[in-house]
mmCIF file of C-alpha atoms in Angstrom:
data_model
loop_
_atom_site.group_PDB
_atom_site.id
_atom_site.type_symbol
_atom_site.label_atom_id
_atom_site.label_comp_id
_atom_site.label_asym_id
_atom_site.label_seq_id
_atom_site.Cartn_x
_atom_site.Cartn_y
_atom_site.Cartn_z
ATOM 1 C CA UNK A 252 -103.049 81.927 -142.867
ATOM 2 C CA UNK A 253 -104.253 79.683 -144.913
ATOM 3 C CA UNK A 254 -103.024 79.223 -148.467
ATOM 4 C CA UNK A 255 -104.612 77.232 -151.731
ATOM 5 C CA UNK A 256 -102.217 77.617 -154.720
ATOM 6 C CA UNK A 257 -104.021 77.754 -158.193
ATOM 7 C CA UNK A 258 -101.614 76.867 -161.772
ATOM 8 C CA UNK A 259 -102.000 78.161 -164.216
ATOM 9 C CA UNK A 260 -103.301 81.523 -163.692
ATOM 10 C CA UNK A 261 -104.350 82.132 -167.324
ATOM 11 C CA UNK A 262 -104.314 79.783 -170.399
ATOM 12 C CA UNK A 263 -105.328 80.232 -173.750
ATOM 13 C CA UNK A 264 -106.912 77.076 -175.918
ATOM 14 C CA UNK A 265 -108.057 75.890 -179.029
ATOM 15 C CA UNK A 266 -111.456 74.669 -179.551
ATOM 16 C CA UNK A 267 -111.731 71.023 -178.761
ATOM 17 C CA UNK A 268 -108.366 70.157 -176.521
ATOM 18 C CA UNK A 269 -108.313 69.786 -172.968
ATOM 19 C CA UNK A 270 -107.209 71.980 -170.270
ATOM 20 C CA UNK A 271 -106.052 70.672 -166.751
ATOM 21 C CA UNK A 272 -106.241 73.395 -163.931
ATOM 22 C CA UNK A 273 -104.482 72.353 -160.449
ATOM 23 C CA UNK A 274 -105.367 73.621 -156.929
ATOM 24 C CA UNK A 275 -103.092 72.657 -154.083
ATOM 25 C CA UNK A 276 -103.441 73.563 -150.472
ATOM 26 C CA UNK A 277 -100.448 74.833 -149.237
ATOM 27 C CA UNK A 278 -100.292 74.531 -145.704
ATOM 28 C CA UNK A 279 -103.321 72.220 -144.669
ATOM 29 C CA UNK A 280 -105.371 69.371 -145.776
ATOM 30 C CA UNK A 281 -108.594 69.856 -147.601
ATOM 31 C CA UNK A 282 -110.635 66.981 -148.142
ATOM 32 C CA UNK A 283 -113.569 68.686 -150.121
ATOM 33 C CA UNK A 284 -112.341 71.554 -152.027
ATOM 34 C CA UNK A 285 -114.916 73.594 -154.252
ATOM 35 C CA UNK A 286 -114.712 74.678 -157.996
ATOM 36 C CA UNK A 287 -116.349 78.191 -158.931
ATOM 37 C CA UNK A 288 -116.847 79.644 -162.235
ATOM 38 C CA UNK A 289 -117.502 83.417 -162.875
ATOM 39 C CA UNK A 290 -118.362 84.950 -165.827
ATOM 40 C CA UNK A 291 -117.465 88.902 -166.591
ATOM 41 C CA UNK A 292 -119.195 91.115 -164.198
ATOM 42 C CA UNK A 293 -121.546 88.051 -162.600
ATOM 43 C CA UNK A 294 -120.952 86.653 -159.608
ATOM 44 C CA UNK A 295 -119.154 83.665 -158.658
ATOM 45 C CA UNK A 296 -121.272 80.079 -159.331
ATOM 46 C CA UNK A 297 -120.247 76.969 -157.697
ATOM 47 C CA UNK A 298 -119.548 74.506 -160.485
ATOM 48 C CA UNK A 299 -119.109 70.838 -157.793
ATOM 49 C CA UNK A 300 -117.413 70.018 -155.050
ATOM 50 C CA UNK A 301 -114.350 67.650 -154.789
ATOM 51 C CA UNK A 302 -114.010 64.860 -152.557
ATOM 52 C CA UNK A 303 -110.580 63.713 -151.143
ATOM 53 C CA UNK A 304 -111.344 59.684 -152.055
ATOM 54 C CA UNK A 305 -114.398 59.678 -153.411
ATOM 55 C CA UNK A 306 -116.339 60.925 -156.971
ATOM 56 C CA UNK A 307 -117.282 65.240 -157.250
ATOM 57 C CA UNK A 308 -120.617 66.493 -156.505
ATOM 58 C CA UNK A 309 -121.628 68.505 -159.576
ATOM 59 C CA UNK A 310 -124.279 71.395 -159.314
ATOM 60 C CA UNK A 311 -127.490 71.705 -161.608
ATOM 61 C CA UNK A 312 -126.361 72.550 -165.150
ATOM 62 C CA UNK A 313 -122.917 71.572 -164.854
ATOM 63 C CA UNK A 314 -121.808 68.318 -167.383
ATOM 64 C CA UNK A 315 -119.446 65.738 -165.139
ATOM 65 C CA UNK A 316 -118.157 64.265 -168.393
ATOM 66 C CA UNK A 317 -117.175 67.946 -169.554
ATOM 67 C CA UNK A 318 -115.649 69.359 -166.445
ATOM 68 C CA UNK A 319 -113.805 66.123 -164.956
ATOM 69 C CA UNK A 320 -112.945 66.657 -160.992
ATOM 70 C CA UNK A 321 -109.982 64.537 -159.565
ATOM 71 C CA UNK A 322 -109.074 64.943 -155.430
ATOM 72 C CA UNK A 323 -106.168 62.501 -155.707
ATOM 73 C CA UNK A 324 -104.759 63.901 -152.228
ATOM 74 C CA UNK A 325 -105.490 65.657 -149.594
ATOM 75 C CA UNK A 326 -103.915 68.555 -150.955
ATOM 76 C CA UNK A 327 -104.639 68.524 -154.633
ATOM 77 C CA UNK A 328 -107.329 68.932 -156.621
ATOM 78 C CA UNK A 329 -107.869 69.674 -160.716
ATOM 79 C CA UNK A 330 -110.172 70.324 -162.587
ATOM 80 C CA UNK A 331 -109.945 69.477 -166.519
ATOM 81 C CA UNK A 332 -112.175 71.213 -169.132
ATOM 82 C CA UNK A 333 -112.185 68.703 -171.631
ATOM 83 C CA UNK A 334 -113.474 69.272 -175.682
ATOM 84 C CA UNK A 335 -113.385 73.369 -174.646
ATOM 85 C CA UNK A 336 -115.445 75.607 -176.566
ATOM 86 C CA UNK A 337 -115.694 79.393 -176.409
ATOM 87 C CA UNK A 338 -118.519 79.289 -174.212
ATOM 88 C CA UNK A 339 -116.010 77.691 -171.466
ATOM 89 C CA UNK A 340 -114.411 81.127 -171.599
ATOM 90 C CA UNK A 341 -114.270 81.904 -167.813
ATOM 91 C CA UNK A 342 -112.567 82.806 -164.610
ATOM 92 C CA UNK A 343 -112.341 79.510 -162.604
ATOM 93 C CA UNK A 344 -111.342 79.453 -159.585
ATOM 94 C CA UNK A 345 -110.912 77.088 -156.517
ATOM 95 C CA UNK A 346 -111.438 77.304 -153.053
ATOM 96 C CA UNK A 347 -111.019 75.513 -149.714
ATOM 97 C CA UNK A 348 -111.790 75.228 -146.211
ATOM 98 C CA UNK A 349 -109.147 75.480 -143.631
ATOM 99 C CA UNK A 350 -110.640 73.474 -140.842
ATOM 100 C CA UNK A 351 -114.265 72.613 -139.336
ATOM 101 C CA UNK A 352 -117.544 73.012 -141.528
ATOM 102 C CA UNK A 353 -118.257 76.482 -140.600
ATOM 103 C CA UNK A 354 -114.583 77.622 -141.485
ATOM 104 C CA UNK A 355 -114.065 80.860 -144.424
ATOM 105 C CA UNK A 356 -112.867 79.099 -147.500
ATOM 106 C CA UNK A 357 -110.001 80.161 -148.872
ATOM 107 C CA UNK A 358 -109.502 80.638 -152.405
ATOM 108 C CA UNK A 359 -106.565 79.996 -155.261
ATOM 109 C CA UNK A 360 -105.850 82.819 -157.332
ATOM 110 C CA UNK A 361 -107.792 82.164 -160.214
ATOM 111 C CA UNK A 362 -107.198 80.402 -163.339
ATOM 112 C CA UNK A 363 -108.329 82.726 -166.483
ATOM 113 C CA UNK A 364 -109.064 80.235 -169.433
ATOM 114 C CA UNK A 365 -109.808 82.148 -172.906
ATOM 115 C CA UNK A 366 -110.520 79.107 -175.796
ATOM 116 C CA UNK A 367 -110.448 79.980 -179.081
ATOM 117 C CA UNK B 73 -134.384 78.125 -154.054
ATOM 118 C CA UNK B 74 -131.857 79.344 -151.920
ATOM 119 C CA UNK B 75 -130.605 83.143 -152.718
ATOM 120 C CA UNK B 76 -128.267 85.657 -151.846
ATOM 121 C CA UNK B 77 -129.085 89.488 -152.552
ATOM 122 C CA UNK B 78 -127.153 92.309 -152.705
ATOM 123 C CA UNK B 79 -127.801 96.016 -153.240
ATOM 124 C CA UNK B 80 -126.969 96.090 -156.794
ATOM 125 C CA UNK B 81 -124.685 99.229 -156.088
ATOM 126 C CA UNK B 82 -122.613 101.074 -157.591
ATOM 127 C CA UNK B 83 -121.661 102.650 -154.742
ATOM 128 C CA UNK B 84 -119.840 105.751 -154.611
ATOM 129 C CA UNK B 85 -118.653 107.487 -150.858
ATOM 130 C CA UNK B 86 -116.067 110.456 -150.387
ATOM 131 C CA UNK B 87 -113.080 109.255 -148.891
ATOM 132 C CA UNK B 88 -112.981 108.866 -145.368
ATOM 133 C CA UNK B 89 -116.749 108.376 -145.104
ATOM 134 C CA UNK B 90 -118.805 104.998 -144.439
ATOM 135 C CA UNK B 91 -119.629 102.797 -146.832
ATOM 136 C CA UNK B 92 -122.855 100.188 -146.010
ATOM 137 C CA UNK B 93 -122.969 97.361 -147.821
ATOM 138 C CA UNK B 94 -126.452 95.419 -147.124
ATOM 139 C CA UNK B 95 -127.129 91.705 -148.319
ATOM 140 C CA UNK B 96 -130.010 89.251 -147.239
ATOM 141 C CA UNK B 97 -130.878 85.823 -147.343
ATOM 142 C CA UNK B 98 -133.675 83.218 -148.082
ATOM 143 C CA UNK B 99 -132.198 80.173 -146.072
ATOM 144 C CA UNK B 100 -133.264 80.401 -142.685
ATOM 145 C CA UNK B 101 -131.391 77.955 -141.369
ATOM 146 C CA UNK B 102 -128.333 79.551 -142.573
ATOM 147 C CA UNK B 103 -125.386 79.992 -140.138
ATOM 148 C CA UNK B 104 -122.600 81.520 -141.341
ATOM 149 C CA UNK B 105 -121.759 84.703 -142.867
ATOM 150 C CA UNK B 106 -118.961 85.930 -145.027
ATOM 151 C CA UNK B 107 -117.305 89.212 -146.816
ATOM 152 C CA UNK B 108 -115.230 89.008 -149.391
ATOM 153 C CA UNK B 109 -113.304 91.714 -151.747
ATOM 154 C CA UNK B 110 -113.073 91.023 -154.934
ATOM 155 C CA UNK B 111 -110.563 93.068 -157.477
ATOM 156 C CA UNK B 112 -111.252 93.399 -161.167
ATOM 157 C CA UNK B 113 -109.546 90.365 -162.470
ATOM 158 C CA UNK B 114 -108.362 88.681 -159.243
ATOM 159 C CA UNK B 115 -109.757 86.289 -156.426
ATOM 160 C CA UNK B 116 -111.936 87.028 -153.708
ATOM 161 C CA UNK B 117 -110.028 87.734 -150.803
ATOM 162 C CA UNK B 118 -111.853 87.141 -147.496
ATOM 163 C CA UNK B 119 -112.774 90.170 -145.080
ATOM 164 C CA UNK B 120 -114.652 89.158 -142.244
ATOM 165 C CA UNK B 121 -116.890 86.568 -140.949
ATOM 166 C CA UNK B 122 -119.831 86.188 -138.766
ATOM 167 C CA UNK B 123 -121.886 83.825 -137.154
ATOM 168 C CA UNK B 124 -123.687 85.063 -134.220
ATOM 169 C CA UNK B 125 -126.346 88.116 -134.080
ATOM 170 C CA UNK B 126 -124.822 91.540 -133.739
ATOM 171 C CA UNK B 127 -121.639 93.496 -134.582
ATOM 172 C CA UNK B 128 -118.329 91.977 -135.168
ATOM 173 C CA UNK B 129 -115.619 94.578 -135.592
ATOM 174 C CA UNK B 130 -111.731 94.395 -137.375
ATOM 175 C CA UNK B 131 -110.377 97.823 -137.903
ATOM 176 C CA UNK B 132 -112.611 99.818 -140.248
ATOM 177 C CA UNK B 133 -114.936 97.229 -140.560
ATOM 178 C CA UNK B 134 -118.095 96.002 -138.680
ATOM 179 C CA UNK B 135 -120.084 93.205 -140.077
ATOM 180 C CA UNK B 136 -123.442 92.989 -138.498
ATOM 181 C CA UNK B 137 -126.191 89.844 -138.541
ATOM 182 C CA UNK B 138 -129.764 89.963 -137.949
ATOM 183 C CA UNK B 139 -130.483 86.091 -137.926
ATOM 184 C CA UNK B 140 -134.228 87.085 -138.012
ATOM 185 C CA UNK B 141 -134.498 89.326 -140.376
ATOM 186 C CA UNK B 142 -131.976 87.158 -142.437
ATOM 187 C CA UNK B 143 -129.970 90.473 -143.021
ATOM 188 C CA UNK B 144 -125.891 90.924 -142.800
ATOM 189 C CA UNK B 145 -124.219 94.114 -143.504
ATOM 190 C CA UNK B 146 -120.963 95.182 -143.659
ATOM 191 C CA UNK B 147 -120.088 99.022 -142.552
ATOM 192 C CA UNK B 148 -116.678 100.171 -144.223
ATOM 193 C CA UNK B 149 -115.285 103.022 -142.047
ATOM 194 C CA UNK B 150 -113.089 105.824 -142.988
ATOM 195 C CA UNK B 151 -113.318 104.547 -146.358
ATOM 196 C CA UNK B 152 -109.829 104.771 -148.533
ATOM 197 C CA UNK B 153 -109.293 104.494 -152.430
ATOM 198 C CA UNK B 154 -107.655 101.501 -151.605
ATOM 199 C CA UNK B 155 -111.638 100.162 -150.720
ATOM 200 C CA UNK B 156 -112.520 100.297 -153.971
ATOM 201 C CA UNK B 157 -113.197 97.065 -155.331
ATOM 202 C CA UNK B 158 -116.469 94.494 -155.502
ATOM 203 C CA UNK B 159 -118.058 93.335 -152.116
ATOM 204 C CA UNK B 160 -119.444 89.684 -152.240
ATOM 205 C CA UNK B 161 -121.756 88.733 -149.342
ATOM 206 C CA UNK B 162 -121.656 85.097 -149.107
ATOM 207 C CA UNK B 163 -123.932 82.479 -147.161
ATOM 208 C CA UNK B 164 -123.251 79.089 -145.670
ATOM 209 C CA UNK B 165 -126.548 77.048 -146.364
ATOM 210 C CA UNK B 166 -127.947 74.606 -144.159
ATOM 211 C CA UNK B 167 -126.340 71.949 -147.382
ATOM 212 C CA UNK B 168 -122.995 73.534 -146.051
ATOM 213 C CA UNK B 169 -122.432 74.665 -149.772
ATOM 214 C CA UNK B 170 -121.690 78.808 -150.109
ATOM 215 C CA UNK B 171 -123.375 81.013 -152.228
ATOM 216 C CA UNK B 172 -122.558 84.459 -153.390
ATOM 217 C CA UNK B 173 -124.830 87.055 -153.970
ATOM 218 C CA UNK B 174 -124.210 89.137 -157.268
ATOM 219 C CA UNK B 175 -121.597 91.591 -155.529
ATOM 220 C CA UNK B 176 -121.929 95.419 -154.733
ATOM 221 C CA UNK B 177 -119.359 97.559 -156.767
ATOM 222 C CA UNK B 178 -117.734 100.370 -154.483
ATOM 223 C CA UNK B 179 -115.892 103.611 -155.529
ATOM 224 C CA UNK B 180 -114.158 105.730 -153.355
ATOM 225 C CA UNK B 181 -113.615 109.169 -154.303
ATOM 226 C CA UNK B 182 -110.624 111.067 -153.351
#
């Protein structure tokens, strides 16, 4: 089946540096891959999309100059929490579709980020 | 404003009994379904899928759709410890973009 790789699965950061989270897929080609965040006990929120080529689609609420999106193949895709504050505190995790529109996606493992 | 709901749960079932998970949806023009399982601290992992009205089985579990009700369950048969974990019911909107409802937390008893 089909396989997205998340690194690293947990980091731990000081207030105010920058952490870089990468999301591969494995064994296909993903040209929009999708960023979730999900805070203890919620649900999982979609933070923006990423675009193989082309700038991310951010959702409502979510700051483009604070989480910075980059689809530099069609296999990778990271996501970089820059200036991070405790409030960033979070499970983030990526996801992708294997094939048409209406495929499952498939997500990465998770990346645990605790700034403080 | 497009929503997912979910019976807020917990739910607790003896083992080997059915567990019914129910979740609905406001976008009408939705068209695909999803069930996920979601372990404390890890990824969701995906269950089943469905797209068309009516029951789509895979071993011990049946998702069903009611397009016009905008309703999709998921029946967990012969339920095992092993079950218990978080069931996300998510929803392909007519944007293409999935949503998650807020998760249903099930226990099963031994």
């Amino acid at each position: 089946g089909a396989v997205v790789s998340q690194h690293p699965s947990w980091v731990i950061c000081k207030s105010g540096t920058s952490v870089k989270i990468e999301c591969r897929s494995l064994d296909f080609q993903a040209t929009t891959m999708f960023w979730y965040r999900q805070f203890p006990k919620q649900s999982l929120m979609l933070m923006a999309t990423s675009n193989e080529g082309s700038k991310a689609t951010y959702e409502q609420g979510v700051e483009k100059d604070k989480f910075l999106i980059n689809h530099a193949s069609l296999t990778l895709s990271t996501l970089t929490v820059t200036s991070a504050h405790p409030e960033d505190s979070s499970f983030y995790i990526c996801s992708a579709p294997s094939g048409q529109d209406n495929s499952p996606l498939h997500f990465g493992n998770g990346t645990r980020l605790t700034v403080t | 404003q497009k929503e997912v709901e979910q019976n807020s749960g917990p739910l607790s079932v003896p083992e080997g009994a059915i567990a019914s998970l129910n979740c609905t949806y406001s976008d009408r023009g939705s068209q695909s379904f999803f069930w996920y399982r979601q372990y404390s601290g890890k990824s969701p992992e995906l269950i089943m899928f469905i797209y068309s009205n009516g029951d789509k089985e895979d071993g011990r579990f049946t998702a069903q759709l009611n397009k016009a009700s905008q309703y999709v369950s998921l029946l967990i048969r012969d339920s095992q410890p092993s079950d218990s974990a978080t069931y996300l019911c998510a929803v392909r909107f007519s944007d293409y973009k999935l949503s998650f409802g807020a998760g249903t937390t099930v226990t099963v008893r031994a």
